[in-house]
mmCIF file of C-alpha atoms in Angstrom:
data_model
loop_
_atom_site.group_PDB
_atom_site.id
_atom_site.type_symbol
_atom_site.label_atom_id
_atom_site.label_comp_id
_atom_site.label_asym_id
_atom_site.label_seq_id
_atom_site.Cartn_x
_atom_site.Cartn_y
_atom_site.Cartn_z
ATOM 1 C CA TRP A 1 63.599 -4.537 13.068
ATOM 2 C CA LEU A 2 66.515 -6.955 12.841
ATOM 3 C CA THR A 3 64.340 -9.968 12.043
ATOM 4 C CA ALA A 4 62.617 -7.957 9.311
ATOM 5 C CA GLU A 5 66.074 -7.771 7.708
ATOM 6 C CA GLY A 6 66.368 -11.574 7.824
ATOM 7 C CA LEU A 7 68.709 -11.700 10.825
ATOM 8 C CA SER A 8 68.399 -14.241 13.630
ATOM 9 C CA ALA A 9 67.649 -12.219 16.764
ATOM 10 C CA VAL A 10 65.285 -12.751 19.692
ATOM 11 C CA ARG A 11 63.173 -9.957 21.169
ATOM 12 C CA PRO A 12 64.936 -9.285 24.469
ATOM 13 C CA ASP A 13 63.531 -8.644 27.926
ATOM 14 C CA ALA A 14 66.239 -6.002 28.399
ATOM 15 C CA ALA A 15 68.308 -3.630 26.281
ATOM 16 C CA VAL A 16 70.795 -6.261 25.063
ATOM 17 C CA VAL A 17 70.151 -8.036 21.756
ATOM 18 C CA SER A 18 72.223 -10.975 20.512
ATOM 19 C CA VAL A 19 72.409 -11.496 16.755
ATOM 20 C CA ARG A 20 73.677 -14.852 15.568
ATOM 21 C CA ALA A 21 76.737 -14.877 13.307
ATOM 22 C CA PRO A 22 77.383 -17.763 10.906
ATOM 23 C CA SER A 23 80.945 -18.369 12.142
ATOM 24 C CA PRO A 24 83.550 -16.957 14.541
ATOM 25 C CA GLU A 25 85.529 -15.455 11.656
ATOM 26 C CA ARG A 26 82.423 -13.864 10.201
ATOM 27 C CA ALA A 27 81.485 -12.444 13.620
ATOM 28 C CA VAL A 28 84.871 -10.711 13.895
ATOM 29 C CA ARG A 29 84.584 -9.187 10.395
ATOM 30 C CA TRP A 30 80.961 -8.207 10.950
ATOM 31 C CA ALA A 31 81.779 -6.476 14.243
ATOM 32 C CA ALA A 32 84.698 -4.655 12.597
ATOM 33 C CA ASP A 33 82.404 -3.468 9.779
ATOM 34 C CA CYS A 34 79.896 -2.174 12.342
ATOM 35 C CA ARG A 35 82.605 -0.394 14.321
ATOM 36 C CA ALA A 36 83.984 1.184 11.136
ATOM 37 C CA ALA A 37 80.495 2.590 10.528
ATOM 38 C CA GLY A 38 80.391 4.095 14.025
ATOM 39 C CA LEU A 39 78.451 1.430 15.926
ATOM 40 C CA ALA A 40 79.763 0.065 19.207
ATOM 41 C CA VAL A 41 79.041 -3.677 19.194
ATOM 42 C CA GLY A 42 80.267 -6.638 21.178
ATOM 43 C CA CYS A 43 81.544 -9.773 19.484
ATOM 44 C CA PHE A 44 81.306 -13.103 21.271
ATOM 45 C CA ARG A 45 82.813 -16.269 19.832
ATOM 46 C CA PRO A 46 84.529 -19.437 21.082
ATOM 47 C CA PRO A 47 86.152 -19.998 23.483
ATOM 48 C CA SER A 48 84.150 -17.407 25.466
ATOM 49 C CA VAL A 49 80.924 -19.040 24.223
ATOM 50 C CA PRO A 50 80.235 -22.639 23.087
ATOM 51 C CA ASP A 51 81.128 -23.689 19.543
ATOM 52 C CA GLY A 52 78.472 -22.694 17.028
ATOM 53 C CA ILE A 53 77.215 -19.745 19.107
ATOM 54 C CA SER A 54 79.135 -16.758 17.717
ATOM 55 C CA ARG A 55 77.120 -13.567 18.053
ATOM 56 C CA LEU A 56 77.137 -9.820 17.937
ATOM 57 C CA ARG A 57 75.834 -8.151 21.075
ATOM 58 C CA LEU A 58 73.948 -4.901 20.664
ATOM 59 C CA THR A 59 72.914 -2.653 23.532
ATOM 60 C CA ALA A 60 70.134 -0.113 23.086
ATOM 61 C CA ARG A 61 69.744 3.101 25.055
ATOM 62 C CA ALA A 62 66.590 5.017 25.926
ATOM 63 C CA ASP A 63 67.873 8.152 24.195
ATOM 64 C CA LEU A 64 68.129 6.581 20.725
ATOM 65 C CA THR A 65 65.650 7.900 18.184
ATOM 66 C CA ASP A 66 63.780 5.682 15.746
ATOM 67 C CA ALA A 67 65.951 7.135 12.976
ATOM 68 C CA GLN A 68 69.146 6.180 14.835
ATOM 69 C CA ILE A 69 67.858 2.657 15.438
ATOM 70 C CA ALA A 70 66.849 2.315 11.777
ATOM 71 C CA GLY A 71 70.312 3.514 10.735
ATOM 72 C CA ALA A 72 71.972 1.000 13.043
ATOM 73 C CA VAL A 73 69.802 -1.790 11.632
ATOM 74 C CA ARG A 74 70.865 -0.809 8.092
ATOM 75 C CA VAL A 75 74.548 -0.957 9.069
ATOM 76 C CA ILE A 76 74.137 -4.284 10.875
ATOM 77 C CA SER A 77 72.121 -5.788 8.029
ATOM 78 C CA ARG A 78 74.585 -4.595 5.388
ATOM 79 C CA GLY A 79 77.448 -6.163 7.347
ATOM 80 C CA ALA A 80 75.557 -9.430 7.692
ATOM 81 C CA HIS A 81 75.296 -9.830 3.932
ATOM 82 C CA ARG A 82 78.984 -9.229 3.108
#
């Protein structure tokens, strides 16, 4: 669903999905936008990860409905394009 929105994300083997952010500053703003919309996301940027690897971390749960996932994708995608 994320890649259909033009975001760089890899299909995970587990419930954690990393979505690449264009810069550390952008990752912080993007995560804040997601949190303001009610999504709990992680934000990883240097120095906790190598330079050029800033990402949002998303964790799915088995109890999420398709509608909830679609809503989360809309919020994440909207934040990516700000």
